[in-house]
JSON list of C-alpha atoms in Angstrom, two decimals:
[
{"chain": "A", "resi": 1, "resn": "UNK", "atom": "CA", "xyz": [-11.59, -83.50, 13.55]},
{"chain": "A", "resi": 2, "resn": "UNK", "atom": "CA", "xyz": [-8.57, -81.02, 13.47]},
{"chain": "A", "resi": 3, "resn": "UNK", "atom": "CA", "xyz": [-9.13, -77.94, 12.06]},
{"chain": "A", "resi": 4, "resn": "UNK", "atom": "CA", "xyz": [-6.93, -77.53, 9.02]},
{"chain": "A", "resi": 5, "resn": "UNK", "atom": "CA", "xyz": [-3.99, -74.42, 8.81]},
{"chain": "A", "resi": 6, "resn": "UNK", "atom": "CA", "xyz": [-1.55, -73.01, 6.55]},
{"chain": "A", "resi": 7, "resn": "UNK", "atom": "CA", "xyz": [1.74, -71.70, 7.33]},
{"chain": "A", "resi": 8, "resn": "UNK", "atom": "CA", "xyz": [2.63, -68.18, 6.52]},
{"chain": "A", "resi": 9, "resn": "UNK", "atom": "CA", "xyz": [6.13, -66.85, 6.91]},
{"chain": "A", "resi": 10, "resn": "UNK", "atom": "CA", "xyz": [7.03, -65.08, 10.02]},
{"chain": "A", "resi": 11, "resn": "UNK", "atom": "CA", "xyz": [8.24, -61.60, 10.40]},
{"chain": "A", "resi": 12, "resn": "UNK", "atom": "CA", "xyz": [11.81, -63.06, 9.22]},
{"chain": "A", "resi": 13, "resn": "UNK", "atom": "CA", "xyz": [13.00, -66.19, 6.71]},
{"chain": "A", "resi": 14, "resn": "UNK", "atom": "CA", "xyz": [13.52, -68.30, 9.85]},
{"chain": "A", "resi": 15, "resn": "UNK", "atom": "CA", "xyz": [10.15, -68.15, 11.68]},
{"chain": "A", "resi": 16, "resn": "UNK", "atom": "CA", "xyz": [6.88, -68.97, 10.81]},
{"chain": "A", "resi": 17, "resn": "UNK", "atom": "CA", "xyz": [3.45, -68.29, 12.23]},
{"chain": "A", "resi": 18, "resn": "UNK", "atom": "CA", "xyz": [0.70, -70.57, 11.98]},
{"chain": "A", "resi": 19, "resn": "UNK", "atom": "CA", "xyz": [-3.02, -70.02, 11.51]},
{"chain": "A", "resi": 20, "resn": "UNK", "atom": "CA", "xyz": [-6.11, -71.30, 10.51]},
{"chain": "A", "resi": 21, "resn": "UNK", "atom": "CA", "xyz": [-7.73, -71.53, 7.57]},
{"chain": "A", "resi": 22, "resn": "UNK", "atom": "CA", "xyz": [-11.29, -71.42, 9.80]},
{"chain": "A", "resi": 23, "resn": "UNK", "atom": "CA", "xyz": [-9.84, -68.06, 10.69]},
{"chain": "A", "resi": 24, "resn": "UNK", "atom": "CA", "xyz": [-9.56, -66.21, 7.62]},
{"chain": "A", "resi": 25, "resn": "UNK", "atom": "CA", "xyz": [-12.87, -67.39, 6.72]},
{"chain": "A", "resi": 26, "resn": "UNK", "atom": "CA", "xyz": [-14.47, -66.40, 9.85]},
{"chain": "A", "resi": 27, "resn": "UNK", "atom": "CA", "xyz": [-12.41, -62.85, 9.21]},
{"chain": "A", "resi": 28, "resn": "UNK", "atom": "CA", "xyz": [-13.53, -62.26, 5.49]},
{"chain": "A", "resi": 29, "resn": "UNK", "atom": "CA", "xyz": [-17.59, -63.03, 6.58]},
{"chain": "A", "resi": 30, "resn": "UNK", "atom": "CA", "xyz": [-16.71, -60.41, 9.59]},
{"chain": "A", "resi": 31, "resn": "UNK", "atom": "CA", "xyz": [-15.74, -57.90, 6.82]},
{"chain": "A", "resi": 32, "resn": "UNK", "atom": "CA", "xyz": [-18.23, -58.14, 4.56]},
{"chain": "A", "resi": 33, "resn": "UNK", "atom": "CA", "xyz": [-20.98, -58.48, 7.22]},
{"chain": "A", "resi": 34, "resn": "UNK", "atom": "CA", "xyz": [-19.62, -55.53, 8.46]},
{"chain": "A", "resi": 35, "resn": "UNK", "atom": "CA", "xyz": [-19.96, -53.60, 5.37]},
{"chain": "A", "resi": 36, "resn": "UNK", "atom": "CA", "xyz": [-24.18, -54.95, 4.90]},
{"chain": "A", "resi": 37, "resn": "UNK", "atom": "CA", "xyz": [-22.40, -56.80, 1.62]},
{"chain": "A", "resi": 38, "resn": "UNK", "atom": "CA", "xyz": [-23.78, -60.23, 0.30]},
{"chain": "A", "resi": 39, "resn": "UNK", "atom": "CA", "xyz": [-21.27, -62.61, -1.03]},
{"chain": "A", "resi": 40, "resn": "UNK", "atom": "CA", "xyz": [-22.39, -61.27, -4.34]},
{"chain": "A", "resi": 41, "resn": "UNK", "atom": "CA", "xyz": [-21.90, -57.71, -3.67]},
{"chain": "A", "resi": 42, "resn": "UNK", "atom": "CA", "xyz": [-17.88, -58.84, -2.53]},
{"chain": "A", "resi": 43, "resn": "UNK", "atom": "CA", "xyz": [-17.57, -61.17, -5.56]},
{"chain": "A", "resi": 44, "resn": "UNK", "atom": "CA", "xyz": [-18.30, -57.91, -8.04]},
{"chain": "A", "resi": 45, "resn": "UNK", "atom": "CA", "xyz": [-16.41, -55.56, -5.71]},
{"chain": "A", "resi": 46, "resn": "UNK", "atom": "CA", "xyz": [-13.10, -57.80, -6.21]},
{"chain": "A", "resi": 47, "resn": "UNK", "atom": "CA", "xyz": [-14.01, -58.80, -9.71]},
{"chain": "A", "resi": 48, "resn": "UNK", "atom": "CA", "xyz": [-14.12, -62.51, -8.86]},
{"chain": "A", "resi": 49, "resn": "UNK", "atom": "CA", "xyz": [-16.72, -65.34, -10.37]},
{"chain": "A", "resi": 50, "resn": "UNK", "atom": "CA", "xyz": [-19.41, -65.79, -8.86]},
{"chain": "A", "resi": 51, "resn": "UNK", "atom": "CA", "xyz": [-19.03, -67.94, -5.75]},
{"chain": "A", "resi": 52, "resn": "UNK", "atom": "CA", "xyz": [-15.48, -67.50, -4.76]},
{"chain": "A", "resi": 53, "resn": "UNK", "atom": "CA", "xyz": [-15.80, -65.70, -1.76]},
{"chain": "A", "resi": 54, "resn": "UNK", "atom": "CA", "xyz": [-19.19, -68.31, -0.59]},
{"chain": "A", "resi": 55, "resn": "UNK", "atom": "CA", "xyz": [-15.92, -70.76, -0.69]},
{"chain": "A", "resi": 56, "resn": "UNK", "atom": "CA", "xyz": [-13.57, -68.78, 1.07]},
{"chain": "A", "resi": 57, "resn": "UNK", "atom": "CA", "xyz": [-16.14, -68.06, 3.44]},
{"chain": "A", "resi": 58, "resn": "UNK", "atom": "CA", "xyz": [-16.89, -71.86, 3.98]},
{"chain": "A", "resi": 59, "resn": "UNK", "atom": "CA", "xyz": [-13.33, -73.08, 4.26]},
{"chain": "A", "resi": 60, "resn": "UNK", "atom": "CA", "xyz": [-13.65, -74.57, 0.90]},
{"chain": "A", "resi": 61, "resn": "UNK", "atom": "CA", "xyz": [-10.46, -72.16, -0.47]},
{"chain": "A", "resi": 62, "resn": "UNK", "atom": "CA", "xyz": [-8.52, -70.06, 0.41]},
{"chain": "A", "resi": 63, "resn": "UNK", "atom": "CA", "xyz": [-7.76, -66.96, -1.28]},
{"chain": "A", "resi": 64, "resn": "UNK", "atom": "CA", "xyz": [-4.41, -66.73, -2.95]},
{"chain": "A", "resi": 65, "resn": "UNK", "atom": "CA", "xyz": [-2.61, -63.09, -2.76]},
{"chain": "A", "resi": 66, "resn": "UNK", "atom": "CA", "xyz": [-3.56, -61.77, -6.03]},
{"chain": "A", "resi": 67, "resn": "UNK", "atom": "CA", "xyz": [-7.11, -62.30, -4.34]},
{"chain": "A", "resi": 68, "resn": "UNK", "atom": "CA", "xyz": [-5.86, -61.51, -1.21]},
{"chain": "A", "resi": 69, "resn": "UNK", "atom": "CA", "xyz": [-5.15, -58.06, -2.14]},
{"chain": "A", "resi": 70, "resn": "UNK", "atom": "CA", "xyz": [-7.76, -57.80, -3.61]},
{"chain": "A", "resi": 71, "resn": "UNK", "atom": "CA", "xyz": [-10.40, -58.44, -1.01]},
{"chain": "A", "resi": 72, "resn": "UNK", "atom": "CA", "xyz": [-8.33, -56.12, 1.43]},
{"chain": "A", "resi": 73, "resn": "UNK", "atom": "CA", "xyz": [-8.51, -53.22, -1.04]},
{"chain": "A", "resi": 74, "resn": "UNK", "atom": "CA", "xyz": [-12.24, -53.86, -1.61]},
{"chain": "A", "resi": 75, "resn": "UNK", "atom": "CA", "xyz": [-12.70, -54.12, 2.21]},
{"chain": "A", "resi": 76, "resn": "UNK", "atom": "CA", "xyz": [-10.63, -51.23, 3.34]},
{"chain": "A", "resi": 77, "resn": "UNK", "atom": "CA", "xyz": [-8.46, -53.73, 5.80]},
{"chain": "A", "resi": 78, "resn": "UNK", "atom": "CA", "xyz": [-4.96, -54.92, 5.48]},
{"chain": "A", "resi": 79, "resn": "UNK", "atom": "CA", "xyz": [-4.37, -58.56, 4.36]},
{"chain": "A", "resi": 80, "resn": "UNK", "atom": "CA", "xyz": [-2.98, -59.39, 8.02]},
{"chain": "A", "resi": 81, "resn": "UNK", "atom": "CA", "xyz": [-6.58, -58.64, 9.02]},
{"chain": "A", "resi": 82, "resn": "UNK", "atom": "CA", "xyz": [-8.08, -60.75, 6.42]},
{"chain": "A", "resi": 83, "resn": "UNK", "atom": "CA", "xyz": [-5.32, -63.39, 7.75]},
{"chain": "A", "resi": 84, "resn": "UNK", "atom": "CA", "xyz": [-6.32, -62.65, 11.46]},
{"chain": "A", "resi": 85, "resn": "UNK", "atom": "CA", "xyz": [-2.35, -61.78, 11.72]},
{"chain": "A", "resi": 86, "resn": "UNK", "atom": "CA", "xyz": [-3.84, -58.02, 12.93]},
{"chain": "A", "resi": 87, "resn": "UNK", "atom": "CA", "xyz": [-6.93, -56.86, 13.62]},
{"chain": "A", "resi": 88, "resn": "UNK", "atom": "CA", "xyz": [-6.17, -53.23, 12.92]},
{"chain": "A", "resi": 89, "resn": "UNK", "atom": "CA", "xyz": [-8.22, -51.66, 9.72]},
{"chain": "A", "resi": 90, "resn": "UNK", "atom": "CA", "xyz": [-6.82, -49.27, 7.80]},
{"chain": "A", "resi": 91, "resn": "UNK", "atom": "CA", "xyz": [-7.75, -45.64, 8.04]}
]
């Protein structure tokens, strides 16, 4: 079975990188893991109902930028990390 993707758009109009959905879950369990948070604890953190980020996490969803932003602000990270478009956290 192929894993699925999204396409996000490249540094300019006429490029585009590709990347997997597995991916950004993968990156947002990393996070939270990282930070000895339960899904619960990153649900209240970003003010999301209960259960969003168990999705995200499972591949179920994906996050859309309001929630995007919002999980890299709760996470101290940049949304390219979130993405696994950069692995560099924010200071």
């Amino acid at each position: 079975m192929e894993i699925p993707y999204i396409w996000q758009a490249g540094p300019t109009p006429h490029t585009m990188t590709k990347y997997h959905i597995a991916d950004t879950a993968g990156n947002i369990r990393r996070l939270r893991k990282a930070k000895g948070w339960t899904l619960a604890d990153l649900d209240y953190r970003c003010q999301f109902a209960p259960g969003t980020i168990r999705n995200y996490e499972q591949g179920i969803n994906r996050p859309a930028s309001d929630h995007l932003y919002a999980l890299a602000k709760a996470l101290e990270v940049s949304a390219d990390a979130i993405l696994g478009l950069d692995d560099v956290h924010k200071d």
